[in-house]
Amino acid sequence: MNKAASDKPQAASKGTTDNLQLAACSFELPPLAAYIHIPWCVKKCPYCDFNSHAAGPSLPEEAYVDALLADLDADLEQVHGRALTSIFFGGGTPSLFSAKALGRLLEGVQRRVAFANDIEITLEANPGTFEQAKFRDYRALGINRLSIGVQSFQAEKLQALGRIHNGDEAIRAADMARAAGFDNFNLDLMHGLPGQSIEDALSDLRTAIAQQPTHLSWYQLTMEPNTVFWNQPPEVPEDDVLWDIQEAGQALLATEGYGQYEVSAYAQAGRAARHNLNYWTFGDFLGIGAGAHAKLSNPDGRILRSWKTRLPKDYLDPAKAFQAGTRPLTADELPFEFLMNVLRLTDGVPASLFTARTGLPLAQLGKARREAEQRGLLQADPQRLRATAEGQLFLNDLLQHFLP
């Protein structure tokens, strides 16, 4: 039930030793995805630490699309001839935007960067923002996957979370998704909610499964800094109840054909989220939009993380830069950065991927890898990097071995 380390900018320097280490092995440019952030919501939820802001009576759709495309123009030199394998519209609530605005945006993105033939394009949506005609229009644009923020189907739990929809609307949202032509959609669901019993949690899961989503994100409510819940925490179940909820829920999901492939992600066979798999296998991603983050590699082996101006009013201000900061990842940091992602995957990754994604020899993991194996947190498999069952539960403890 530990949460994996967060991806936050940290001060870093880069020296000549790092360049030598990065040049030690051949480096391959990884697949490229794009994350597009739309920062407005109808209402800010008390648990949410994402860069989201309450929408006014009207949204600056045209101006924001113009800004997104200009932002992308500034990052095009980082594409290096690659096609986009996936696009993820996150927020906020991207489904507040009209199909017309998203269509102009997608057309503009495709004019600048090629799309892979089988590109996955995901749109986050909340049940309260569903309109069937609107979603048919989204599907016609080429958006082929939805991620619906349900969180719970129970009235008292939704009220405690500050959600604006009800359980019936959440069920209708899934029906509307199918009717609009989406045969691939995710439901977001939380557990460990205020006053939640094991049966409450399993009831939510059963209701979600009955909607036949191809993918379920089932994760525990956590109190994040800079949220209402951080300052005024609600009373949540005790640790032993949380543990029982997790065990019972995982067993139910497995029985119903949803395989766990990541810490909080479950999917029907062949339906894992390709965009998220790109993150978790240390792929590259462009990040455009207010507060968006990016991770981008260069042919010479340099890997950069960057982040954009956070507040929408500043992002839309032509006098201000889109990019708020950037930093190179040093050779000392790369083992932790790589493993922070790949060890979230239940099956881990081939050990050879470490060199392919970082340009570093596998021996760079050396002593830390052996220590983690001796503690029973990492599988003792020379061909694979994979957390043990205990390592999955205590991922933060496992990652501590690889801190620079």
mmCIF file of C-alpha atoms in Angstrom:
data_model
loop_
_atom_site.group_PDB
_atom_site.id
_atom_site.type_symbol
_atom_site.label_atom_id
_atom_site.label_comp_id
_atom_site.label_asym_id
_atom_site.label_seq_id
_atom_site.Cartn_x
_atom_site.Cartn_y
_atom_site.Cartn_z
ATOM 1 C CA MET A 1 0.000 0.000 0.000
ATOM 2 C CA ASN A 2 3.020 2.266 -0.243
ATOM 3 C CA LYS A 3 2.862 4.858 -2.955
ATOM 4 C CA ALA A 4 5.713 4.947 -5.462
ATOM 5 C CA ALA A 5 8.073 7.896 -5.294
ATOM 6 C CA SER A 6 6.716 10.956 -7.052
ATOM 7 C CA ASP A 7 8.290 12.555 -10.108
ATOM 8 C CA LYS A 8 9.144 16.020 -8.859
ATOM 9 C CA PRO A 9 11.832 18.366 -10.156
ATOM 10 C CA GLN A 10 15.008 18.279 -8.095
ATOM 11 C CA ALA A 11 18.163 20.298 -8.352
ATOM 12 C CA ALA A 12 20.784 18.543 -10.457
ATOM 13 C CA SER A 13 24.109 19.212 -12.118
ATOM 14 C CA LYS A 14 25.802 17.478 -14.988
ATOM 15 C CA GLY A 15 29.519 16.859 -15.260
ATOM 16 C CA THR A 16 31.923 15.353 -17.772
ATOM 17 C CA THR A 17 31.929 12.039 -15.910
ATOM 18 C CA ASP A 18 28.227 11.681 -16.677
ATOM 19 C CA ASN A 19 28.854 12.217 -20.388
ATOM 20 C CA LEU A 20 31.525 9.523 -20.373
ATOM 21 C CA GLN A 21 29.237 7.099 -18.581
ATOM 22 C CA LEU A 22 26.351 7.784 -20.928
ATOM 23 C CA ALA A 23 28.600 7.156 -23.895
ATOM 24 C CA ALA A 24 29.742 3.823 -22.486
ATOM 25 C CA CYS A 25 26.899 1.880 -24.112
ATOM 26 C CA SER A 26 24.858 2.274 -27.269
ATOM 27 C CA PHE A 27 21.717 4.327 -26.763
ATOM 28 C CA GLU A 28 18.386 3.910 -28.532
ATOM 29 C CA LEU A 29 15.756 6.634 -28.703
ATOM 30 C CA PRO A 30 12.679 5.207 -26.951
ATOM 31 C CA PRO A 31 9.088 5.381 -28.221
ATOM 32 C CA LEU A 32 7.441 8.809 -28.052
ATOM 33 C CA ALA A 33 4.058 9.715 -26.555
ATOM 34 C CA ALA A 34 2.333 13.030 -25.856
ATOM 35 C CA TYR A 35 0.548 14.239 -22.739
ATOM 36 C CA ILE A 36 -1.818 17.203 -23.183
ATOM 37 C CA HIS A 37 -3.030 18.922 -20.030
ATOM 38 C CA ILE A 38 -6.367 20.724 -19.854
ATOM 39 C CA PRO A 39 -6.450 22.274 -16.379
ATOM 40 C CA TRP A 40 -10.101 23.159 -15.763
ATOM 41 C CA CYS A 41 -12.710 21.293 -13.698
ATOM 42 C CA VAL A 42 -16.266 22.100 -12.749
ATOM 43 C CA LYS A 43 -15.127 21.912 -9.129
ATOM 44 C CA LYS A 44 -11.826 21.173 -7.385
ATOM 45 C CA CYS A 45 -12.031 17.941 -5.364
ATOM 46 C CA PRO A 46 -10.656 18.033 -1.794
ATOM 47 C CA TYR A 47 -8.249 15.111 -2.369
ATOM 48 C CA CYS A 48 -6.873 16.303 -5.723
ATOM 49 C CA ASP A 49 -3.258 17.489 -5.981
ATOM 50 C CA PHE A 50 -3.225 17.728 -9.776
ATOM 51 C CA ASN A 51 -2.895 21.075 -11.516
ATOM 52 C CA SER A 52 -6.623 21.729 -11.843
ATOM 53 C CA HIS A 53 -8.659 24.901 -11.447
ATOM 54 C CA ALA A 54 -12.376 25.611 -11.162
ATOM 55 C CA ALA A 55 -13.774 26.641 -14.536
ATOM 56 C CA GLY A 56 -15.542 29.948 -14.976
ATOM 57 C CA PRO A 57 -18.757 30.470 -16.962
ATOM 58 C CA SER A 58 -16.839 30.021 -20.212
ATOM 59 C CA LEU A 59 -13.584 28.334 -21.167
ATOM 60 C CA PRO A 60 -10.934 30.013 -23.354
ATOM 61 C CA GLU A 61 -10.940 27.076 -25.766
ATOM 62 C CA GLU A 62 -9.640 28.891 -28.839
ATOM 63 C CA ALA A 63 -6.862 30.699 -26.991
ATOM 64 C CA TYR A 64 -5.823 27.558 -25.147
ATOM 65 C CA VAL A 65 -5.662 25.450 -28.314
ATOM 66 C CA ASP A 66 -3.553 28.175 -29.932
ATOM 67 C CA ALA A 67 -1.233 28.113 -26.910
ATOM 68 C CA LEU A 68 -0.974 24.305 -26.927
ATOM 69 C CA LEU A 69 0.076 24.258 -30.567
ATOM 70 C CA ALA A 70 2.600 27.041 -30.026
ATOM 71 C CA ASP A 71 3.917 25.111 -27.008
ATOM 72 C CA LEU A 72 4.296 22.015 -29.175
ATOM 73 C CA ASP A 73 6.104 24.023 -31.857
ATOM 74 C CA ALA A 74 8.736 24.960 -29.281
ATOM 75 C CA ASP A 75 9.341 21.272 -28.472
ATOM 76 C CA LEU A 76 9.447 19.843 -31.994
ATOM 77 C CA GLU A 77 13.233 19.616 -32.049
ATOM 78 C CA GLN A 78 12.908 16.870 -29.431
ATOM 79 C CA VAL A 79 10.832 14.606 -31.700
ATOM 80 C CA HIS A 80 13.833 13.389 -33.737
ATOM 81 C CA GLY A 81 11.705 11.856 -36.478
ATOM 82 C CA ARG A 82 9.602 9.644 -34.201
ATOM 83 C CA ALA A 83 5.857 9.085 -34.574
ATOM 84 C CA LEU A 84 3.526 9.403 -31.590
ATOM 85 C CA THR A 85 2.481 6.011 -30.229
ATOM 86 C CA SER A 86 -0.122 7.500 -27.869
ATOM 87 C CA ILE A 87 -1.747 10.752 -26.768
ATOM 88 C CA PHE A 88 -3.346 11.284 -23.376
ATOM 89 C CA PHE A 89 -5.657 14.208 -22.643
ATOM 90 C CA GLY A 90 -5.467 14.689 -18.862
ATOM 91 C CA GLY A 91 -6.603 17.301 -16.418
ATOM 92 C CA GLY A 92 -8.585 18.769 -14.957
ATOM 93 C CA THR A 93 -11.508 17.538 -16.994
ATOM 94 C CA PRO A 94 -10.649 17.461 -20.706
ATOM 95 C CA SER A 95 -14.232 16.487 -21.587
ATOM 96 C CA LEU A 96 -15.258 20.057 -20.710
ATOM 97 C CA PHE A 97 -13.744 21.040 -24.072
ATOM 98 C CA SER A 98 -15.897 20.838 -27.166
ATOM 99 C CA ALA A 99 -15.273 18.302 -29.914
ATOM 100 C CA LYS A 100 -14.616 21.238 -32.248
ATOM 101 C CA ALA A 101 -11.749 22.504 -30.061
ATOM 102 C CA LEU A 102 -10.234 19.050 -29.571
ATOM 103 C CA GLY A 103 -10.561 18.344 -33.281
ATOM 104 C CA ARG A 104 -8.634 21.489 -34.185
ATOM 105 C CA LEU A 105 -6.008 20.554 -31.630
ATOM 106 C CA LEU A 106 -5.594 16.967 -32.871
ATOM 107 C CA GLU A 107 -5.404 18.144 -36.460
ATOM 108 C CA GLY A 108 -2.720 20.654 -35.478
ATOM 109 C CA VAL A 109 -0.723 18.035 -33.570
ATOM 110 C CA GLN A 110 -0.848 15.594 -36.480
ATOM 111 C CA ARG A 111 0.373 18.271 -38.910
ATOM 112 C CA ARG A 112 3.447 18.662 -36.719
ATOM 113 C CA VAL A 113 4.162 15.106 -35.548
ATOM 114 C CA ALA A 114 3.305 11.859 -37.344
ATOM 115 C CA PHE A 115 0.838 9.473 -35.702
ATOM 116 C CA ALA A 116 1.604 5.752 -35.519
ATOM 117 C CA ASN A 117 -0.944 3.694 -37.456
ATOM 118 C CA ASP A 118 -2.236 2.113 -34.250
ATOM 119 C CA ILE A 119 -2.013 5.227 -32.054
ATOM 120 C CA GLU A 120 -3.929 5.114 -28.764
ATOM 121 C CA ILE A 121 -5.678 8.424 -27.958
ATOM 122 C CA THR A 122 -7.193 8.635 -24.469
ATOM 123 C CA LEU A 123 -9.503 11.322 -23.097
ATOM 124 C CA GLU A 124 -10.182 11.710 -19.378
ATOM 125 C CA ALA A 125 -13.824 12.431 -18.565
ATOM 126 C CA ASN A 126 -16.064 12.721 -15.540
ATOM 127 C CA PRO A 127 -19.584 11.263 -15.481
ATOM 128 C CA GLY A 128 -21.126 14.683 -14.844
ATOM 129 C CA THR A 129 -19.738 16.009 -18.140
ATOM 130 C CA PHE A 130 -21.089 13.260 -20.392
ATOM 131 C CA GLU A 131 -23.272 14.062 -23.358
ATOM 132 C CA GLN A 132 -23.776 11.194 -25.764
ATOM 133 C CA ALA A 133 -23.722 13.346 -28.916
ATOM 134 C CA LYS A 134 -20.517 15.021 -27.715
ATOM 135 C CA PHE A 135 -18.843 11.684 -27.168
ATOM 136 C CA ARG A 136 -19.828 10.367 -30.565
ATOM 137 C CA ASP A 137 -18.114 13.458 -31.959
ATOM 138 C CA TYR A 138 -15.015 12.706 -29.876
ATOM 139 C CA ARG A 139 -14.942 9.174 -31.237
ATOM 140 C CA ALA A 140 -15.236 10.499 -34.790
ATOM 141 C CA LEU A 141 -12.101 12.596 -34.189
ATOM 142 C CA GLY A 142 -10.048 9.439 -33.661
ATOM 143 C CA ILE A 143 -10.120 9.456 -29.855
ATOM 144 C CA ASN A 144 -10.339 5.710 -29.221
ATOM 145 C CA ARG A 145 -10.102 5.322 -25.446
ATOM 146 C CA LEU A 146 -11.875 6.969 -22.510
ATOM 147 C CA SER A 147 -10.835 7.131 -18.864
ATOM 148 C CA ILE A 148 -13.875 7.864 -16.724
ATOM 149 C CA GLY A 149 -13.375 9.243 -13.204
ATOM 150 C CA VAL A 150 -15.999 7.359 -11.214
ATOM 151 C CA GLN A 151 -14.167 6.957 -7.832
ATOM 152 C CA SER A 152 -17.286 5.402 -6.214
ATOM 153 C CA PHE A 153 -20.870 4.504 -7.029
ATOM 154 C CA GLN A 154 -22.135 5.145 -3.484
ATOM 155 C CA ALA A 155 -23.807 8.457 -2.658
ATOM 156 C CA GLU A 156 -22.230 8.993 0.753
ATOM 157 C CA LYS A 157 -18.746 8.166 -0.526
ATOM 158 C CA LEU A 158 -19.106 10.509 -3.495
ATOM 159 C CA GLN A 159 -20.293 13.263 -1.180
ATOM 160 C CA ALA A 160 -17.290 12.712 1.114
ATOM 161 C CA LEU A 161 -14.999 12.996 -1.924
ATOM 162 C CA GLY A 162 -16.652 16.195 -3.115
ATOM 163 C CA ARG A 163 -17.741 14.646 -6.411
ATOM 164 C CA ILE A 164 -20.531 16.262 -8.430
ATOM 165 C CA HIS A 165 -21.964 13.111 -10.035
ATOM 166 C CA ASN A 166 -24.002 10.260 -8.574
ATOM 167 C CA GLY A 167 -23.816 6.510 -9.006
ATOM 168 C CA ASP A 168 -26.535 6.348 -11.653
ATOM 169 C CA GLU A 169 -24.722 8.968 -13.738
ATOM 170 C CA ALA A 170 -21.538 6.907 -13.508
ATOM 171 C CA ILE A 171 -23.346 3.825 -14.827
ATOM 172 C CA ARG A 172 -24.941 5.865 -17.626
ATOM 173 C CA ALA A 173 -21.502 7.224 -18.518
ATOM 174 C CA ALA A 174 -20.258 3.694 -19.239
ATOM 175 C CA ASP A 175 -23.386 2.973 -21.295
ATOM 176 C CA MET A 176 -22.882 6.204 -23.251
ATOM 177 C CA ALA A 177 -19.244 5.349 -23.893
ATOM 178 C CA ARG A 178 -20.228 2.059 -25.534
ATOM 179 C CA ALA A 179 -23.089 3.671 -27.457
ATOM 180 C CA ALA A 180 -20.666 6.309 -28.779
ATOM 181 C CA GLY A 181 -18.441 3.569 -30.203
ATOM 182 C CA PHE A 182 -15.799 3.233 -27.494
ATOM 183 C CA ASP A 183 -14.898 -0.443 -27.146
ATOM 184 C CA ASN A 184 -11.919 0.444 -24.930
ATOM 185 C CA PHE A 185 -12.451 2.414 -21.737
ATOM 186 C CA ASN A 186 -11.135 2.656 -18.198
ATOM 187 C CA LEU A 187 -12.976 3.300 -14.960
ATOM 188 C CA ASP A 188 -11.105 5.070 -12.145
ATOM 189 C CA LEU A 189 -12.117 3.763 -8.723
ATOM 190 C CA MET A 190 -10.818 4.549 -5.234
ATOM 191 C CA HIS A 191 -10.724 2.492 -2.068
ATOM 192 C CA GLY A 192 -9.841 3.312 1.505
ATOM 193 C CA LEU A 193 -12.557 5.978 1.512
ATOM 194 C CA PRO A 194 -13.957 7.654 4.638
ATOM 195 C CA GLY A 195 -16.155 5.181 6.492
ATOM 196 C CA GLN A 196 -15.607 2.450 3.894
ATOM 197 C CA SER A 197 -15.990 -1.196 4.880
ATOM 198 C CA ILE A 198 -14.682 -4.205 2.975
ATOM 199 C CA GLU A 199 -18.169 -4.861 1.642
ATOM 200 C CA ASP A 200 -18.513 -1.209 0.534
ATOM 201 C CA ALA A 201 -15.280 -1.464 -1.428
ATOM 202 C CA LEU A 202 -16.229 -4.806 -3.008
ATOM 203 C CA SER A 203 -19.675 -3.455 -3.899
ATOM 204 C CA ASP A 204 -18.055 -0.598 -5.797
ATOM 205 C CA LEU A 205 -15.784 -3.046 -7.597
ATOM 206 C CA ARG A 206 -18.674 -5.365 -8.505
ATOM 207 C CA THR A 207 -20.655 -2.433 -9.900
ATOM 208 C CA ALA A 208 -17.641 -1.283 -11.912
ATOM 209 C CA ILE A 209 -17.009 -4.780 -13.288
ATOM 210 C CA ALA A 210 -20.683 -5.051 -14.284
ATOM 211 C CA GLN A 211 -20.119 -2.103 -16.667
ATOM 212 C CA GLN A 212 -17.593 -4.298 -18.536
ATOM 213 C CA PRO A 213 -14.738 -1.800 -18.816
ATOM 214 C CA THR A 214 -11.623 -3.098 -20.529
ATOM 215 C CA HIS A 215 -9.455 -1.509 -17.831
ATOM 216 C CA LEU A 216 -9.800 -0.587 -14.150
ATOM 217 C CA SER A 217 -7.590 1.778 -12.181
ATOM 218 C CA TRP A 218 -8.207 0.836 -8.545
ATOM 219 C CA TYR A 219 -6.146 2.800 -6.077
ATOM 220 C CA GLN A 220 -6.144 3.829 -2.447
ATOM 221 C CA LEU A 221 -7.111 7.336 -1.363
ATOM 222 C CA THR A 222 -4.025 9.159 -0.088
ATOM 223 C CA MET A 223 -3.705 12.513 1.636
ATOM 224 C CA GLU A 224 -1.541 14.675 -0.590
ATOM 225 C CA PRO A 225 0.101 17.988 0.401
ATOM 226 C CA ASN A 226 -1.609 21.176 -0.779
ATOM 227 C CA THR A 227 -5.067 19.637 -0.708
ATOM 228 C CA VAL A 228 -8.081 20.188 1.523
ATOM 229 C CA PHE A 229 -7.784 16.614 2.814
ATOM 230 C CA TRP A 230 -4.157 17.196 3.794
ATOM 231 C CA ASN A 231 -5.167 20.084 6.049
ATOM 232 C CA GLN A 232 -8.484 18.576 7.148
ATOM 233 C CA PRO A 233 -8.007 14.815 6.848
ATOM 234 C CA PRO A 234 -11.143 12.681 6.933
ATOM 235 C CA GLU A 235 -11.316 9.529 9.044
ATOM 236 C CA VAL A 236 -10.340 6.615 6.812
ATOM 237 C CA PRO A 237 -10.243 2.860 7.548
ATOM 238 C CA GLU A 238 -7.480 1.501 9.785
ATOM 239 C CA ASP A 239 -4.485 -0.229 8.227
ATOM 240 C CA ASP A 240 -5.741 -3.763 8.833
ATOM 241 C CA VAL A 241 -9.047 -2.935 7.100
ATOM 242 C CA LEU A 242 -7.156 -1.314 4.206
ATOM 243 C CA TRP A 243 -5.091 -4.466 3.868
ATOM 244 C CA ASP A 244 -8.172 -6.680 3.858
ATOM 245 C CA ILE A 245 -9.832 -4.443 1.244
ATOM 246 C CA GLN A 246 -6.810 -4.675 -1.000
ATOM 247 C CA GLU A 247 -6.492 -8.463 -0.725
ATOM 248 C CA ALA A 248 -10.212 -9.096 -1.264
ATOM 249 C CA GLY A 249 -10.395 -6.627 -4.151
ATOM 250 C CA GLN A 250 -7.394 -8.092 -5.945
ATOM 251 C CA ALA A 251 -8.859 -11.578 -5.629
ATOM 252 C CA LEU A 252 -12.196 -10.406 -7.045
ATOM 253 C CA LEU A 253 -10.558 -8.625 -9.964
ATOM 254 C CA ALA A 254 -8.460 -11.690 -10.817
ATOM 255 C CA THR A 255 -11.532 -13.929 -10.713
ATOM 256 C CA GLU A 256 -13.345 -11.578 -13.094
ATOM 257 C CA GLY A 257 -10.517 -11.590 -15.641
ATOM 258 C CA TYR A 258 -8.762 -8.335 -14.772
ATOM 259 C CA GLY A 259 -5.065 -9.055 -14.503
ATOM 260 C CA GLN A 260 -2.962 -6.743 -12.349
ATOM 261 C CA TYR A 261 -0.084 -5.468 -14.457
ATOM 262 C CA GLU A 262 0.907 -2.437 -12.371
ATOM 263 C CA VAL A 263 0.562 -1.259 -8.774
ATOM 264 C CA SER A 264 -2.980 0.063 -9.267
ATOM 265 C CA ALA A 265 -3.855 -0.997 -12.835
ATOM 266 C CA TYR A 266 -5.927 -3.999 -13.894
ATOM 267 C CA ALA A 267 -6.906 -4.927 -17.433
ATOM 268 C CA GLN A 268 -8.563 -7.552 -19.549
ATOM 269 C CA ALA A 269 -6.137 -9.514 -21.712
ATOM 270 C CA GLY A 270 -4.426 -7.249 -24.241
ATOM 271 C CA ARG A 271 -6.036 -4.085 -22.861
ATOM 272 C CA ALA A 272 -3.272 -2.576 -20.731
ATOM 273 C CA ALA A 273 -3.057 1.198 -21.158
ATOM 274 C CA ARG A 274 -0.368 1.690 -23.781
ATOM 275 C CA HIS A 275 0.206 5.308 -22.855
ATOM 276 C CA ASN A 276 0.899 4.430 -19.233
ATOM 277 C CA LEU A 277 3.032 1.463 -20.247
ATOM 278 C CA ASN A 278 5.207 3.958 -22.103
ATOM 279 C CA TYR A 279 5.729 5.875 -18.841
ATOM 280 C CA TRP A 280 6.431 2.716 -16.878
ATOM 281 C CA THR A 281 8.970 1.408 -19.385
ATOM 282 C CA PHE A 282 10.844 4.741 -19.318
ATOM 283 C CA GLY A 283 9.667 5.852 -22.741
ATOM 284 C CA ASP A 284 9.713 9.484 -23.848
ATOM 285 C CA PHE A 285 6.771 11.850 -23.691
ATOM 286 C CA LEU A 286 6.141 15.389 -24.807
ATOM 287 C CA GLY A 287 4.205 17.425 -22.265
ATOM 288 C CA ILE A 288 2.164 20.405 -23.407
ATOM 289 C CA GLY A 289 -0.313 22.474 -21.454
ATOM 290 C CA ALA A 290 -0.336 24.328 -18.141
ATOM 291 C CA GLY A 291 1.895 22.487 -15.651
ATOM 292 C CA ALA A 292 2.600 19.542 -17.983
ATOM 293 C CA HIS A 293 5.804 17.550 -17.466
ATOM 294 C CA ALA A 294 7.950 15.910 -20.137
ATOM 295 C CA LYS A 295 10.773 13.381 -20.326
ATOM 296 C CA LEU A 296 12.739 13.525 -23.557
ATOM 297 C CA SER A 297 15.896 11.829 -24.818
ATOM 298 C CA ASN A 298 18.489 13.020 -27.293
ATOM 299 C CA PRO A 299 20.443 10.883 -29.779
ATOM 300 C CA ASP A 300 23.659 11.628 -27.858
ATOM 301 C CA GLY A 301 22.187 9.955 -24.756
ATOM 302 C CA ARG A 302 21.233 13.069 -22.789
ATOM 303 C CA ILE A 303 17.851 12.720 -21.062
ATOM 304 C CA LEU A 304 15.967 15.822 -19.931
ATOM 305 C CA ARG A 305 12.970 16.381 -17.714
ATOM 306 C CA SER A 306 11.065 19.628 -18.170
ATOM 307 C CA TRP A 307 7.887 21.262 -16.904
ATOM 308 C CA LYS A 308 5.608 24.003 -18.165
ATOM 309 C CA THR A 309 4.195 27.176 -16.617
ATOM 310 C CA ARG A 310 1.595 26.036 -14.104
ATOM 311 C CA LEU A 311 -1.144 28.681 -13.836
ATOM 312 C CA PRO A 312 -3.504 28.883 -16.842
ATOM 313 C CA LYS A 313 -3.456 32.698 -16.838
ATOM 314 C CA ASP A 314 0.350 32.673 -17.066
ATOM 315 C CA TYR A 315 0.367 29.889 -19.661
ATOM 316 C CA LEU A 316 -1.999 31.954 -21.812
ATOM 317 C CA ASP A 317 0.052 35.148 -21.372
ATOM 318 C CA PRO A 318 2.049 35.688 -24.608
ATOM 319 C CA ALA A 319 4.638 37.678 -22.645
ATOM 320 C CA LYS A 320 5.540 34.593 -20.580
ATOM 321 C CA ALA A 321 7.425 31.480 -21.624
ATOM 322 C CA PHE A 322 5.677 28.114 -21.811
ATOM 323 C CA GLN A 323 8.597 26.283 -20.251
ATOM 324 C CA ALA A 324 9.081 26.878 -16.540
ATOM 325 C CA GLY A 325 12.122 24.688 -16.027
ATOM 326 C CA THR A 326 14.301 21.871 -17.300
ATOM 327 C CA ARG A 327 17.013 19.665 -15.908
ATOM 328 C CA PRO A 328 19.212 16.891 -17.268
ATOM 329 C CA LEU A 329 19.224 13.511 -15.572
ATOM 330 C CA THR A 330 22.736 12.591 -14.509
ATOM 331 C CA ALA A 331 24.195 9.111 -14.802
ATOM 332 C CA ASP A 332 23.998 8.780 -11.009
ATOM 333 C CA GLU A 333 20.274 9.547 -11.067
ATOM 334 C CA LEU A 334 19.302 7.316 -13.972
ATOM 335 C CA PRO A 335 19.125 3.973 -12.091
ATOM 336 C CA PHE A 336 16.605 5.408 -9.619
ATOM 337 C CA GLU A 337 14.638 7.255 -12.327
ATOM 338 C CA PHE A 338 14.441 4.122 -14.476
ATOM 339 C CA LEU A 339 13.541 1.718 -11.667
ATOM 340 C CA MET A 340 11.025 4.117 -10.113
ATOM 341 C CA ASN A 341 8.939 3.475 -13.211
ATOM 342 C CA VAL A 342 9.634 -0.084 -14.350
ATOM 343 C CA LEU A 343 9.333 -1.692 -10.910
ATOM 344 C CA ARG A 344 5.712 -0.568 -10.745
ATOM 345 C CA LEU A 345 5.021 -3.241 -13.356
ATOM 346 C CA THR A 346 4.003 -6.582 -11.880
ATOM 347 C CA ASP A 347 6.190 -8.499 -14.332
ATOM 348 C CA GLY A 348 8.985 -5.948 -14.413
ATOM 349 C CA VAL A 349 11.028 -5.593 -17.616
ATOM 350 C CA PRO A 350 13.903 -7.385 -19.375
ATOM 351 C CA ALA A 351 17.183 -6.351 -17.759
ATOM 352 C CA SER A 352 18.471 -5.316 -21.191
ATOM 353 C CA LEU A 353 15.933 -2.468 -21.242
ATOM 354 C CA PHE A 354 18.035 -0.624 -18.655
ATOM 355 C CA THR A 355 20.853 -0.149 -21.155
ATOM 356 C CA ALA A 356 18.487 0.516 -24.068
ATOM 357 C CA ARG A 357 16.708 3.320 -22.186
ATOM 358 C CA THR A 358 19.610 4.849 -20.244
ATOM 359 C CA GLY A 359 22.734 4.104 -22.291
ATOM 360 C CA LEU A 360 24.381 2.754 -19.132
ATOM 361 C CA PRO A 361 25.803 -0.745 -18.581
ATOM 362 C CA LEU A 362 23.698 -3.049 -16.441
ATOM 363 C CA ALA A 363 26.660 -3.284 -14.066
ATOM 364 C CA GLN A 364 25.800 0.280 -12.996
ATOM 365 C CA LEU A 365 23.089 -1.275 -10.783
ATOM 366 C CA GLY A 366 25.729 -3.557 -9.225
ATOM 367 C CA LYS A 367 25.865 -3.423 -5.438
ATOM 368 C CA ALA A 368 22.440 -1.841 -4.956
ATOM 369 C CA ARG A 369 20.824 -4.576 -7.036
ATOM 370 C CA ARG A 370 22.505 -7.319 -5.018
ATOM 371 C CA GLU A 371 21.472 -5.721 -1.715
ATOM 372 C CA ALA A 372 17.838 -5.439 -2.842
ATOM 373 C CA GLU A 373 17.895 -9.089 -3.916
ATOM 374 C CA GLN A 374 19.355 -10.162 -0.567
ATOM 375 C CA ARG A 375 16.575 -8.315 1.263
ATOM 376 C CA GLY A 376 13.983 -10.203 -0.789
ATOM 377 C CA LEU A 377 12.694 -7.025 -2.474
ATOM 378 C CA LEU A 378 14.038 -7.704 -5.973
ATOM 379 C CA GLN A 379 13.895 -10.987 -7.891
ATOM 380 C CA ALA A 380 17.318 -12.648 -8.211
ATOM 381 C CA ASP A 381 17.004 -13.034 -11.973
ATOM 382 C CA PRO A 382 19.940 -11.910 -14.161
ATOM 383 C CA GLN A 383 17.634 -11.588 -17.190
ATOM 384 C CA ARG A 384 14.892 -9.497 -15.599
ATOM 385 C CA LEU A 385 14.352 -6.524 -13.313
ATOM 386 C CA ARG A 386 11.285 -7.350 -11.262
ATOM 387 C CA ALA A 387 10.153 -6.638 -7.728
ATOM 388 C CA THR A 388 9.193 -9.564 -5.521
ATOM 389 C CA ALA A 389 5.711 -9.655 -4.010
ATOM 390 C CA GLU A 390 7.192 -8.015 -0.913
ATOM 391 C CA GLY A 391 9.026 -5.471 -3.054
ATOM 392 C CA GLN A 392 5.748 -4.495 -4.733
ATOM 393 C CA LEU A 393 4.196 -3.866 -1.327
ATOM 394 C CA PHE A 394 7.185 -1.870 -0.098
ATOM 395 C CA LEU A 395 8.239 -0.205 -3.309
ATOM 396 C CA ASN A 396 9.611 2.892 -1.594
ATOM 397 C CA ASP A 397 11.911 0.701 0.520
ATOM 398 C CA LEU A 398 13.098 -1.101 -2.607
ATOM 399 C CA LEU A 399 13.817 2.144 -4.449
ATOM 400 C CA GLN A 400 15.837 3.513 -1.541
ATOM 401 C CA HIS A 401 18.653 1.153 -2.567
ATOM 402 C CA PHE A 402 19.045 3.025 -5.858
ATOM 403 C CA LEU A 403 18.997 6.622 -4.682
ATOM 404 C CA PRO A 404 21.977 8.612 -6.025
#
